[in-house]
Amino acid sequence: MGRIAGFGCLGIVLVLGILIAIGLAVDDGAGEGGRSKDGGSVAEEPVREQDRDPPAPARGGAVGDVKVTKCAVDPVTEWPAAGLLITNRSSKTSDYTVDVEFLDRSGKRLGDGIGATRKLAPGQQADVTAQGLVRITEAITCRVTDVTRYASVT
């Protein structure tokens, strides 16, 4: 009985994750201008130059391979997400894991997210989303905190 309940919960989480991924993939900007319950903006914030590069170096030389292209809170779920452009600047096909933190206007950390891609060829680019799962009802900025790049296993 416990296994059935556990698998049921896992199924619900997987379906929810797929629906969120589809929603982010087909986002046409219709959610821009949304408001939270307290009247604060939860729409996409413009990516400012200081949000593009982390203040401290991430692991290895891979930090320069990642740029934040979008930083927004979904007006329906109130979950934050960071759009990332990953460019493989190494000489080998590589896998990437990118950690992102979501900050309020004062720089206080509100949550985090992870984005990943596999088998990115040298010079190839990938658009990736680092999804957060904590409710946020205010404007945010996104900052890359760690980038792990390693050679893909074929």
PDB file of N, CA and C in Angstrom, residues 54-154:
ATOM      1  N   PRO A  54      28.012  36.110 -12.272  1.00  0.00           N
ATOM      2  CA  PRO A  54      28.047  35.985 -10.814  1.00  0.00           C
ATOM      3  C   PRO A  54      29.188  36.808 -10.229  1.00  0.00           C
ATOM      4  N   PRO A  55      29.014  37.318  -9.010  1.00  0.00           N
ATOM      5  CA  PRO A  55      30.053  38.128  -8.404  1.00  0.00           C
ATOM      6  C   PRO A  55      31.277  37.308  -7.992  1.00  0.00           C
ATOM      7  N   ALA A  56      31.073  36.040  -7.697  1.00  0.00           N
ATOM      8  CA  ALA A  56      32.187  35.174  -7.311  1.00  0.00           C
ATOM      9  C   ALA A  56      32.368  34.127  -8.405  1.00  0.00           C
ATOM     10  N   PRO A  57      33.594  33.699  -8.640  1.00  0.00           N
ATOM     11  CA  PRO A  57      33.792  32.720  -9.697  1.00  0.00           C
ATOM     12  C   PRO A  57      33.131  31.390  -9.358  1.00  0.00           C
ATOM     13  N   ALA A  58      32.496  30.814 -10.352  1.00  0.00           N
ATOM     14  CA  ALA A  58      31.927  29.480 -10.181  1.00  0.00           C
ATOM     15  C   ALA A  58      33.034  28.466 -10.426  1.00  0.00           C
ATOM     16  N   ARG A  59      32.700  27.205 -10.243  1.00  0.00           N
ATOM     17  CA  ARG A  59      33.679  26.135 -10.363  1.00  0.00           C
ATOM     18  C   ARG A  59      34.276  26.099 -11.773  1.00  0.00           C
ATOM     19  N   GLY A  60      35.599  26.043 -11.852  1.00  0.00           N
ATOM     20  CA  GLY A  60      36.301  25.882 -13.126  1.00  0.00           C
ATOM     21  C   GLY A  60      36.112  27.056 -14.056  1.00  0.00           C
ATOM     22  N   GLY A  61      36.477  26.853 -15.316  1.00  0.00           N
ATOM     23  CA  GLY A  61      36.368  27.897 -16.313  1.00  0.00           C
ATOM     24  C   GLY A  61      35.027  27.917 -17.007  1.00  0.00           C
ATOM     25  N   ALA A  62      34.100  27.091 -16.569  1.00  0.00           N
ATOM     26  CA  ALA A  62      32.812  26.968 -17.256  1.00  0.00           C
ATOM     27  C   ALA A  62      31.861  28.112 -16.970  1.00  0.00           C
ATOM     28  N   VAL A  63      32.129  28.960 -15.987  1.00  0.00           N
ATOM     29  CA  VAL A  63      31.210  30.043 -15.654  1.00  0.00           C
ATOM     30  C   VAL A  63      30.980  30.959 -16.850  1.00  0.00           C
ATOM     31  N   GLY A  64      31.986  31.155 -17.684  1.00  0.00           N
ATOM     32  CA  GLY A  64      31.829  32.001 -18.872  1.00  0.00           C
ATOM     33  C   GLY A  64      30.984  31.364 -19.948  1.00  0.00           C
ATOM     34  N   ASP A  65      30.642  30.088 -19.782  1.00  0.00           N
ATOM     35  CA  ASP A  65      29.819  29.384 -20.759  1.00  0.00           C
ATOM     36  C   ASP A  65      28.329  29.646 -20.567  1.00  0.00           C
ATOM     37  N   VAL A  66      27.937  30.304 -19.471  1.00  0.00           N
ATOM     38  CA  VAL A  66      26.519  30.463 -19.135  1.00  0.00           C
ATOM     39  C   VAL A  66      26.149  31.934 -19.010  1.00  0.00           C
ATOM     40  N   LYS A  67      25.050  32.305 -19.652  1.00  0.00           N
ATOM     41  CA  LYS A  67      24.494  33.654 -19.546  1.00  0.00           C
ATOM     42  C   LYS A  67      23.026  33.553 -19.156  1.00  0.00           C
ATOM     43  N   VAL A  68      22.572  34.422 -18.252  1.00  0.00           N
ATOM     44  CA  VAL A  68      21.161  34.499 -17.895  1.00  0.00           C
ATOM     45  C   VAL A  68      20.457  35.313 -18.979  1.00  0.00           C
ATOM     46  N   THR A  69      19.428  34.738 -19.603  1.00  0.00           N
ATOM     47  CA  THR A  69      18.700  35.416 -20.675  1.00  0.00           C
ATOM     48  C   THR A  69      17.306  35.860 -20.257  1.00  0.00           C
ATOM     49  N   LYS A  70      16.796  35.266 -19.174  1.00  0.00           N
ATOM     50  CA  LYS A  70      15.456  35.599 -18.699  1.00  0.00           C
ATOM     51  C   LYS A  70      15.396  35.334 -17.207  1.00  0.00           C
ATOM     52  N   CYS A  71      14.679  36.173 -16.494  1.00  0.00           N
ATOM     53  CA  CYS A  71      14.526  36.010 -15.052  1.00  0.00           C
ATOM     54  C   CYS A  71      13.105  36.426 -14.717  1.00  0.00           C
ATOM     55  N   ALA A  72      12.262  35.464 -14.338  1.00  0.00           N
ATOM     56  CA  ALA A  72      10.850  35.781 -14.162  1.00  0.00           C
ATOM     57  C   ALA A  72      10.203  34.894 -13.117  1.00  0.00           C
ATOM     58  N   VAL A  73       9.063  35.381 -12.607  1.00  0.00           N
ATOM     59  CA  VAL A  73       8.205  34.603 -11.739  1.00  0.00           C
ATOM     60  C   VAL A  73       6.926  34.339 -12.520  1.00  0.00           C
ATOM     61  N   ASP A  74       6.529  33.072 -12.625  1.00  0.00           N
ATOM     62  CA  ASP A  74       5.306  32.714 -13.335  1.00  0.00           C
ATOM     63  C   ASP A  74       4.111  33.282 -12.573  1.00  0.00           C
ATOM     64  N   PRO A  75       3.227  34.041 -13.236  1.00  0.00           N
ATOM     65  CA  PRO A  75       2.111  34.666 -12.531  1.00  0.00           C
ATOM     66  C   PRO A  75       1.071  33.674 -12.009  1.00  0.00           C
ATOM     67  N   VAL A  76       1.037  32.467 -12.540  1.00  0.00           N
ATOM     68  CA  VAL A  76       0.064  31.470 -12.090  1.00  0.00           C
ATOM     69  C   VAL A  76       0.611  30.653 -10.918  1.00  0.00           C
ATOM     70  N   THR A  77       1.776  30.037 -11.095  1.00  0.00           N
ATOM     71  CA  THR A  77       2.353  29.181 -10.051  1.00  0.00           C
ATOM     72  C   THR A  77       3.131  29.969  -9.011  1.00  0.00           C
ATOM     73  N   GLU A  78       3.558  31.176  -9.370  1.00  0.00           N
ATOM     74  CA  GLU A  78       4.421  32.024  -8.537  1.00  0.00           C
ATOM     75  C   GLU A  78       5.771  31.360  -8.284  1.00  0.00           C
ATOM     76  N   TRP A  79       6.210  30.508  -9.212  1.00  0.00           N
ATOM     77  CA  TRP A  79       7.520  29.869  -9.147  1.00  0.00           C
ATOM     78  C   TRP A  79       8.498  30.641 -10.004  1.00  0.00           C
ATOM     79  N   PRO A  80       9.717  30.859  -9.518  1.00  0.00           N
ATOM     80  CA  PRO A  80      10.719  31.583 -10.298  1.00  0.00           C
ATOM     81  C   PRO A  80      11.405  30.664 -11.311  1.00  0.00           C
ATOM     82  N   ALA A  81      11.902  31.272 -12.381  1.00  0.00           N
ATOM     83  CA  ALA A  81      12.666  30.520 -13.382  1.00  0.00           C
ATOM     84  C   ALA A  81      13.688  31.450 -14.012  1.00  0.00           C
ATOM     85  N   ALA A  82      14.828  30.871 -14.349  1.00  0.00           N
ATOM     86  CA  ALA A  82      15.880  31.612 -15.053  1.00  0.00           C
ATOM     87  C   ALA A  82      16.120  30.935 -16.387  1.00  0.00           C
ATOM     88  N   GLY A  83      16.043  31.709 -17.454  1.00  0.00           N
ATOM     89  CA  GLY A  83      16.415  31.205 -18.769  1.00  0.00           C
ATOM     90  C   GLY A  83      17.920  31.329 -18.902  1.00  0.00           C
ATOM     91  N   LEU A  84      18.559  30.271 -19.372  1.00  0.00           N
ATOM     92  CA  LEU A  84      20.014  30.254 -19.491  1.00  0.00           C
ATOM     93  C   LEU A  84      20.419  29.908 -20.911  1.00  0.00           C
ATOM     94  N   LEU A  85      21.444  30.560 -21.410  1.00  0.00           N
ATOM     95  CA  LEU A  85      22.052  30.195 -22.684  1.00  0.00           C
ATOM     96  C   LEU A  85      23.421  29.614 -22.347  1.00  0.00           C
ATOM     97  N   ILE A  86      23.587  28.325 -22.640  1.00  0.00           N
ATOM     98  CA  ILE A  86      24.852  27.643 -22.365  1.00  0.00           C
ATOM     99  C   ILE A  86      25.578  27.444 -23.685  1.00  0.00           C
ATOM    100  N   THR A  87      26.828  27.908 -23.751  1.00  0.00           N
ATOM    101  CA  THR A  87      27.674  27.741 -24.928  1.00  0.00           C
ATOM    102  C   THR A  87      28.885  26.917 -24.521  1.00  0.00           C
ATOM    103  N   ASN A  88      29.078  25.782 -25.178  1.00  0.00           N
ATOM    104  CA  ASN A  88      30.228  24.932 -24.854  1.00  0.00           C
ATOM    105  C   ASN A  88      31.477  25.529 -25.475  1.00  0.00           C
ATOM    106  N   ARG A  89      32.312  26.122 -24.647  1.00  0.00           N
ATOM    107  CA  ARG A  89      33.555  26.750 -25.100  1.00  0.00           C
ATOM    108  C   ARG A  89      34.753  25.816 -24.921  1.00  0.00           C
ATOM    109  N   SER A  90      34.494  24.565 -24.533  1.00  0.00           N
ATOM    110  CA  SER A  90      35.583  23.609 -24.374  1.00  0.00           C
ATOM    111  C   SER A  90      35.810  22.875 -25.699  1.00  0.00           C
ATOM    112  N   SER A  91      36.817  22.022 -25.711  1.00  0.00           N
ATOM    113  CA  SER A  91      37.154  21.273 -26.919  1.00  0.00           C
ATOM    114  C   SER A  91      36.503  19.892 -26.959  1.00  0.00           C
ATOM    115  N   LYS A  92      35.700  19.567 -25.929  1.00  0.00           N
ATOM    116  CA  LYS A  92      35.075  18.247 -25.846  1.00  0.00           C
ATOM    117  C   LYS A  92      33.569  18.377 -25.694  1.00  0.00           C
ATOM    118  N   THR A  93      32.824  17.397 -26.215  1.00  0.00           N
ATOM    119  CA  THR A  93      31.387  17.339 -25.967  1.00  0.00           C
ATOM    120  C   THR A  93      31.195  17.227 -24.457  1.00  0.00           C
ATOM    121  N   SER A  94      30.324  18.078 -23.901  1.00  0.00           N
ATOM    122  CA  SER A  94      30.242  18.201 -22.445  1.00  0.00           C
ATOM    123  C   SER A  94      28.815  18.184 -21.921  1.00  0.00           C
ATOM    124  N   ASP A  95      28.697  17.809 -20.644  1.00  0.00           N
ATOM    125  CA  ASP A  95      27.459  17.889 -19.888  1.00  0.00           C
ATOM    126  C   ASP A  95      27.594  19.069 -18.923  1.00  0.00           C
ATOM    127  N   TYR A  96      26.487  19.773 -18.677  1.00  0.00           N
ATOM    128  CA  TYR A  96      26.495  20.943 -17.794  1.00  0.00           C
ATOM    129  C   TYR A  96      25.413  20.824 -16.735  1.00  0.00           C
ATOM    130  N   THR A  97      25.741  21.283 -15.538  1.00  0.00           N
ATOM    131  CA  THR A  97      24.772  21.502 -14.475  1.00  0.00           C
ATOM    132  C   THR A  97      25.006  22.923 -13.973  1.00  0.00           C
ATOM    133  N   VAL A  98      23.929  23.713 -13.929  1.00  0.00           N
ATOM    134  CA  VAL A  98      24.040  25.122 -13.548  1.00  0.00           C
ATOM    135  C   VAL A  98      23.131  25.391 -12.352  1.00  0.00           C
ATOM    136  N   ASP A  99      23.709  25.934 -11.282  1.00  0.00           N
ATOM    137  CA  ASP A  99      22.943  26.332 -10.104  1.00  0.00           C
ATOM    138  C   ASP A  99      22.661  27.826 -10.187  1.00  0.00           C
ATOM    139  N   VAL A 100      21.415  28.195  -9.894  1.00  0.00           N
ATOM    140  CA  VAL A 100      20.983  29.592  -9.943  1.00  0.00           C
ATOM    141  C   VAL A 100      20.285  29.915  -8.635  1.00  0.00           C
ATOM    142  N   GLU A 101      20.475  31.144  -8.157  1.00  0.00           N
ATOM    143  CA  GLU A 101      19.707  31.580  -7.000  1.00  0.00           C
ATOM    144  C   GLU A 101      18.820  32.748  -7.409  1.00  0.00           C
ATOM    145  N   PHE A 102      17.668  32.835  -6.761  1.00  0.00           N
ATOM    146  CA  PHE A 102      16.692  33.883  -7.019  1.00  0.00           C
ATOM    147  C   PHE A 102      16.740  34.853  -5.844  1.00  0.00           C
ATOM    148  N   LEU A 103      16.904  36.134  -6.152  1.00  0.00           N
ATOM    149  CA  LEU A 103      17.111  37.162  -5.138  1.00  0.00           C
ATOM    150  C   LEU A 103      16.025  38.227  -5.217  1.00  0.00           C
ATOM    151  N   ASP A 104      15.701  38.845  -4.064  1.00  0.00           N
ATOM    152  CA  ASP A 104      14.798  39.988  -4.103  1.00  0.00           C
ATOM    153  C   ASP A 104      15.604  41.239  -4.461  1.00  0.00           C
ATOM    154  N   ARG A 105      14.953  42.374  -4.516  1.00  0.00           N
ATOM    155  CA  ARG A 105      15.631  43.613  -4.932  1.00  0.00           C
ATOM    156  C   ARG A 105      16.782  44.003  -4.007  1.00  0.00           C
ATOM    157  N   SER A 106      16.713  43.602  -2.740  1.00  0.00           N
ATOM    158  CA  SER A 106      17.775  43.961  -1.793  1.00  0.00           C
ATOM    159  C   SER A 106      18.941  42.970  -1.833  1.00  0.00           C
ATOM    160  N   GLY A 107      18.799  41.892  -2.596  1.00  0.00           N
ATOM    161  CA  GLY A 107      19.852  40.884  -2.686  1.00  0.00           C
ATOM    162  C   GLY A 107      19.646  39.699  -1.763  1.00  0.00           C
ATOM    163  N   LYS A 108      18.521  39.668  -1.042  1.00  0.00           N
ATOM    164  CA  LYS A 108      18.213  38.541  -0.158  1.00  0.00           C
ATOM    165  C   LYS A 108      17.836  37.324  -1.001  1.00  0.00           C
ATOM    166  N   ARG A 109      18.409  36.174  -0.648  1.00  0.00           N
ATOM    167  CA  ARG A 109      18.155  34.924  -1.365  1.00  0.00           C
ATOM    168  C   ARG A 109      16.771  34.402  -1.020  1.00  0.00           C
ATOM    169  N   LEU A 110      15.949  34.175  -2.072  1.00  0.00           N
ATOM    170  CA  LEU A 110      14.588  33.682  -1.875  1.00  0.00           C
ATOM    171  C   LEU A 110      14.444  32.205  -2.218  1.00  0.00           C
ATOM    172  N   GLY A 111      15.330  31.692  -3.041  1.00  0.00           N
ATOM    173  CA  GLY A 111      15.239  30.300  -3.460  1.00  0.00           C
ATOM    174  C   GLY A 111      16.328  29.983  -4.462  1.00  0.00           C
ATOM    175  N   ASP A 112      16.279  28.771  -5.003  1.00  0.00           N
ATOM    176  CA  ASP A 112      17.281  28.368  -5.981  1.00  0.00           C
ATOM    177  C   ASP A 112      16.666  27.434  -7.013  1.00  0.00           C
ATOM    178  N   GLY A 113      17.426  27.187  -8.059  1.00  0.00           N
ATOM    179  CA  GLY A 113      16.997  26.288  -9.119  1.00  0.00           C
ATOM    180  C   GLY A 113      18.209  25.689  -9.807  1.00  0.00           C
ATOM    181  N   ILE A 114      17.971  24.632 -10.560  1.00  0.00           N
ATOM    182  CA  ILE A 114      19.047  23.951 -11.275  1.00  0.00           C
ATOM    183  C   ILE A 114      18.621  23.746 -12.720  1.00  0.00           C
ATOM    184  N   GLY A 115      19.551  24.007 -13.632  1.00  0.00           N
ATOM    185  CA  GLY A 115      19.348  23.719 -15.049  1.00  0.00           C
ATOM    186  C   GLY A 115      20.448  22.787 -15.516  1.00  0.00           C
ATOM    187  N   ALA A 116      20.151  21.960 -16.500  1.00  0.00           N
ATOM    188  CA  ALA A 116      21.159  21.009 -16.975  1.00  0.00           C
ATOM    189  C   ALA A 116      20.954  20.708 -18.452  1.00  0.00           C
ATOM    190  N   THR A 117      22.037  20.325 -19.104  1.00  0.00           N
ATOM    191  CA  THR A 117      21.979  19.835 -20.471  1.00  0.00           C
ATOM    192  C   THR A 117      23.088  18.813 -20.653  1.00  0.00           C
ATOM    193  N   ARG A 118      22.884  17.914 -21.613  1.00  0.00           N
ATOM    194  CA  ARG A 118      23.854  16.847 -21.855  1.00  0.00           C
ATOM    195  C   ARG A 118      24.310  16.871 -23.301  1.00  0.00           C
ATOM    196  N   LYS A 119      25.507  16.343 -23.499  1.00  0.00           N
ATOM    197  CA  LYS A 119      26.088  16.103 -24.816  1.00  0.00           C
ATOM    198  C   LYS A 119      26.051  17.342 -25.712  1.00  0.00           C
ATOM    199  N   LEU A 120      26.556  18.450 -25.167  1.00  0.00           N
ATOM    200  CA  LEU A 120      26.663  19.693 -25.911  1.00  0.00           C
ATOM    201  C   LEU A 120      28.020  19.707 -26.616  1.00  0.00           C
ATOM    202  N   ALA A 121      27.997  19.710 -27.944  1.00  0.00           N
ATOM    203  CA  ALA A 121      29.230  19.652 -28.732  1.00  0.00           C
ATOM    204  C   ALA A 121      30.015  20.955 -28.605  1.00  0.00           C
ATOM    205  N   PRO A 122      31.318  20.930 -28.874  1.00  0.00           N
ATOM    206  CA  PRO A 122      32.111  22.164 -28.819  1.00  0.00           C
ATOM    207  C   PRO A 122      31.509  23.235 -29.731  1.00  0.00           C
ATOM    208  N   GLY A 123      31.328  24.438 -29.192  1.00  0.00           N
ATOM    209  CA  GLY A 123      30.750  25.544 -29.944  1.00  0.00           C
ATOM    210  C   GLY A 123      29.238  25.548 -29.997  1.00  0.00           C
ATOM    211  N   GLN A 124      28.600  24.465 -29.612  1.00  0.00           N
ATOM    212  CA  GLN A 124      27.142  24.361 -29.660  1.00  0.00           C
ATOM    213  C   GLN A 124      26.524  25.107 -28.486  1.00  0.00           C
ATOM    214  N   GLN A 125      25.285  25.618 -28.696  1.00  0.00           N
ATOM    215  CA  GLN A 125      24.562  26.336 -27.649  1.00  0.00           C
ATOM    216  C   GLN A 125      23.274  25.585 -27.304  1.00  0.00           C
ATOM    217  N   ALA A 126      22.812  25.778 -26.072  1.00  0.00           N
ATOM    218  CA  ALA A 126      21.546  25.204 -25.620  1.00  0.00           C
ATOM    219  C   ALA A 126      20.823  26.214 -24.745  1.00  0.00           C
ATOM    220  N   ASP A 127      19.510  26.346 -24.966  1.00  0.00           N
ATOM    221  CA  ASP A 127      18.662  27.144 -24.087  1.00  0.00           C
ATOM    222  C   ASP A 127      18.128  26.212 -23.005  1.00  0.00           C
ATOM    223  N   VAL A 128      18.349  26.585 -21.749  1.00  0.00           N
ATOM    224  CA  VAL A 128      17.997  25.746 -20.608  1.00  0.00           C
ATOM    225  C   VAL A 128      17.240  26.605 -19.604  1.00  0.00           C
ATOM    226  N   THR A 129      16.339  25.983 -18.861  1.00  0.00           N
ATOM    227  CA  THR A 129      15.628  26.683 -17.792  1.00  0.00           C
ATOM    228  C   THR A 129      16.038  26.119 -16.447  1.00  0.00           C
ATOM    229  N   ALA A 130      16.406  27.010 -15.532  1.00  0.00           N
ATOM    230  CA  ALA A 130      16.649  26.629 -14.135  1.00  0.00           C
ATOM    231  C   ALA A 130      15.370  26.983 -13.388  1.00  0.00           C
ATOM    232  N   GLN A 131      14.620  25.964 -13.001  1.00  0.00           N
ATOM    233  CA  GLN A 131      13.303  26.147 -12.396  1.00  0.00           C
ATOM    234  C   GLN A 131      13.380  26.121 -10.883  1.00  0.00           C
ATOM    235  N   GLY A 132      12.766  27.095 -10.241  1.00  0.00           N
ATOM    236  CA  GLY A 132      12.629  27.092  -8.796  1.00  0.00           C
ATOM    237  C   GLY A 132      11.264  26.550  -8.416  1.00  0.00           C
ATOM    238  N   LEU A 133      11.136  26.027  -7.211  1.00  0.00           N
ATOM    239  CA  LEU A 133       9.866  25.439  -6.783  1.00  0.00           C
ATOM    240  C   LEU A 133       9.335  26.063  -5.500  1.00  0.00           C
ATOM    241  N   VAL A 134       9.771  27.288  -5.219  1.00  0.00           N
ATOM    242  CA  VAL A 134       9.296  28.000  -4.037  1.00  0.00           C
ATOM    243  C   VAL A 134       8.428  29.167  -4.519  1.00  0.00           C
ATOM    244  N   ARG A 135       7.343  29.435  -3.828  1.00  0.00           N
ATOM    245  CA  ARG A 135       6.452  30.538  -4.221  1.00  0.00           C
ATOM    246  C   ARG A 135       7.114  31.871  -3.897  1.00  0.00           C
ATOM    247  N   ILE A 136       7.105  32.768  -4.883  1.00  0.00           N
ATOM    248  CA  ILE A 136       7.659  34.114  -4.716  1.00  0.00           C
ATOM    249  C   ILE A 136       6.624  35.097  -5.245  1.00  0.00           C
ATOM    250  N   THR A 137       6.351  36.146  -4.490  1.00  0.00           N
ATOM    251  CA  THR A 137       5.319  37.110  -4.880  1.00  0.00           C
ATOM    252  C   THR A 137       5.894  38.511  -5.072  1.00  0.00           C
ATOM    253  N   GLU A 138       7.170  38.579  -5.422  1.00  0.00           N
ATOM    254  CA  GLU A 138       7.784  39.885  -5.651  1.00  0.00           C
ATOM    255  C   GLU A 138       8.746  39.797  -6.828  1.00  0.00           C
ATOM    256  N   ALA A 139       9.189  40.946  -7.281  1.00  0.00           N
ATOM    257  CA  ALA A 139      10.144  40.991  -8.386  1.00  0.00           C
ATOM    258  C   ALA A 139      11.458  40.351  -7.947  1.00  0.00           C
ATOM    259  N   ILE A 140      12.128  39.687  -8.880  1.00  0.00           N
ATOM    260  CA  ILE A 140      13.365  38.973  -8.562  1.00  0.00           C
ATOM    261  C   ILE A 140      14.480  39.308  -9.537  1.00  0.00           C
ATOM    262  N   THR A 141      15.683  38.963  -9.135  1.00  0.00           N
ATOM    263  CA  THR A 141      16.827  38.905 -10.040  1.00  0.00           C
ATOM    264  C   THR A 141      17.382  37.482  -9.927  1.00  0.00           C
ATOM    265  N   CYS A 142      18.104  37.068 -10.958  1.00  0.00           N
ATOM    266  CA  CYS A 142      18.657  35.716 -10.997  1.00  0.00           C
ATOM    267  C   CYS A 142      20.172  35.794 -11.104  1.00  0.00           C
ATOM    268  N   ARG A 143      20.845  34.892 -10.399  1.00  0.00           N
ATOM    269  CA  ARG A 143      22.300  34.890 -10.417  1.00  0.00           C
ATOM    270  C   ARG A 143      22.813  33.452 -10.483  1.00  0.00           C
ATOM    271  N   VAL A 144      23.723  33.205 -11.421  1.00  0.00           N
ATOM    272  CA  VAL A 144      24.375  31.903 -11.523  1.00  0.00           C
ATOM    273  C   VAL A 144      25.358  31.790 -10.363  1.00  0.00           C
ATOM    274  N   THR A 145      25.264  30.700  -9.595  1.00  0.00           N
ATOM    275  CA  THR A 145      26.154  30.518  -8.448  1.00  0.00           C
ATOM    276  C   THR A 145      27.183  29.421  -8.666  1.00  0.00           C
ATOM    277  N   ASP A 146      26.902  28.476  -9.573  1.00  0.00           N
ATOM    278  CA  ASP A 146      27.855  27.403  -9.807  1.00  0.00           C
ATOM    279  C   ASP A 146      27.596  26.787 -11.177  1.00  0.00           C
ATOM    280  N   VAL A 147      28.660  26.465 -11.874  1.00  0.00           N
ATOM    281  CA  VAL A 147      28.570  25.789 -13.168  1.00  0.00           C
ATOM    282  C   VAL A 147      29.511  24.589 -13.120  1.00  0.00           C
ATOM    283  N   THR A 148      28.958  23.418 -13.392  1.00  0.00           N
ATOM    284  CA  THR A 148      29.775  22.215 -13.459  1.00  0.00           C
ATOM    285  C   THR A 148      29.739  21.725 -14.912  1.00  0.00           C
ATOM    286  N   ARG A 149      30.918  21.611 -15.510  1.00  0.00           N
ATOM    287  CA  ARG A 149      31.037  21.100 -16.881  1.00  0.00           C
ATOM    288  C   ARG A 149      31.958  19.897 -16.841  1.00  0.00           C
ATOM    289  N   TYR A 150      31.544  18.806 -17.453  1.00  0.00           N
ATOM    290  CA  TYR A 150      32.408  17.637 -17.529  1.00  0.00           C
ATOM    291  C   TYR A 150      32.197  16.940 -18.870  1.00  0.00           C
ATOM    292  N   ALA A 151      33.207  16.269 -19.331  1.00  0.00           N
ATOM    293  CA  ALA A 151      33.161  15.602 -20.626  1.00  0.00           C
ATOM    294  C   ALA A 151      32.059  14.554 -20.612  1.00  0.00           C
ATOM    295  N   SER A 152      31.262  14.551 -21.688  1.00  0.00           N
ATOM    296  CA  SER A 152      30.159  13.594 -21.808  1.00  0.00           C
ATOM    297  C   SER A 152      30.699  12.185 -21.963  1.00  0.00           C
ATOM    298  N   VAL A 153      29.974  11.256 -21.411  1.00  0.00           N
ATOM    299  CA  VAL A 153      30.296   9.841 -21.596  1.00  0.00           C
ATOM    300  C   VAL A 153      29.403   9.346 -22.725  1.00  0.00           C
ATOM    301  N   THR A 154      30.022   8.750 -23.727  1.00  0.00           N
ATOM    302  CA  THR A 154      29.243   8.316 -24.895  1.00  0.00           C
ATOM    303  C   THR A 154      28.496   7.054 -24.677  1.00  0.00           C
TER     304      THR A 154
END
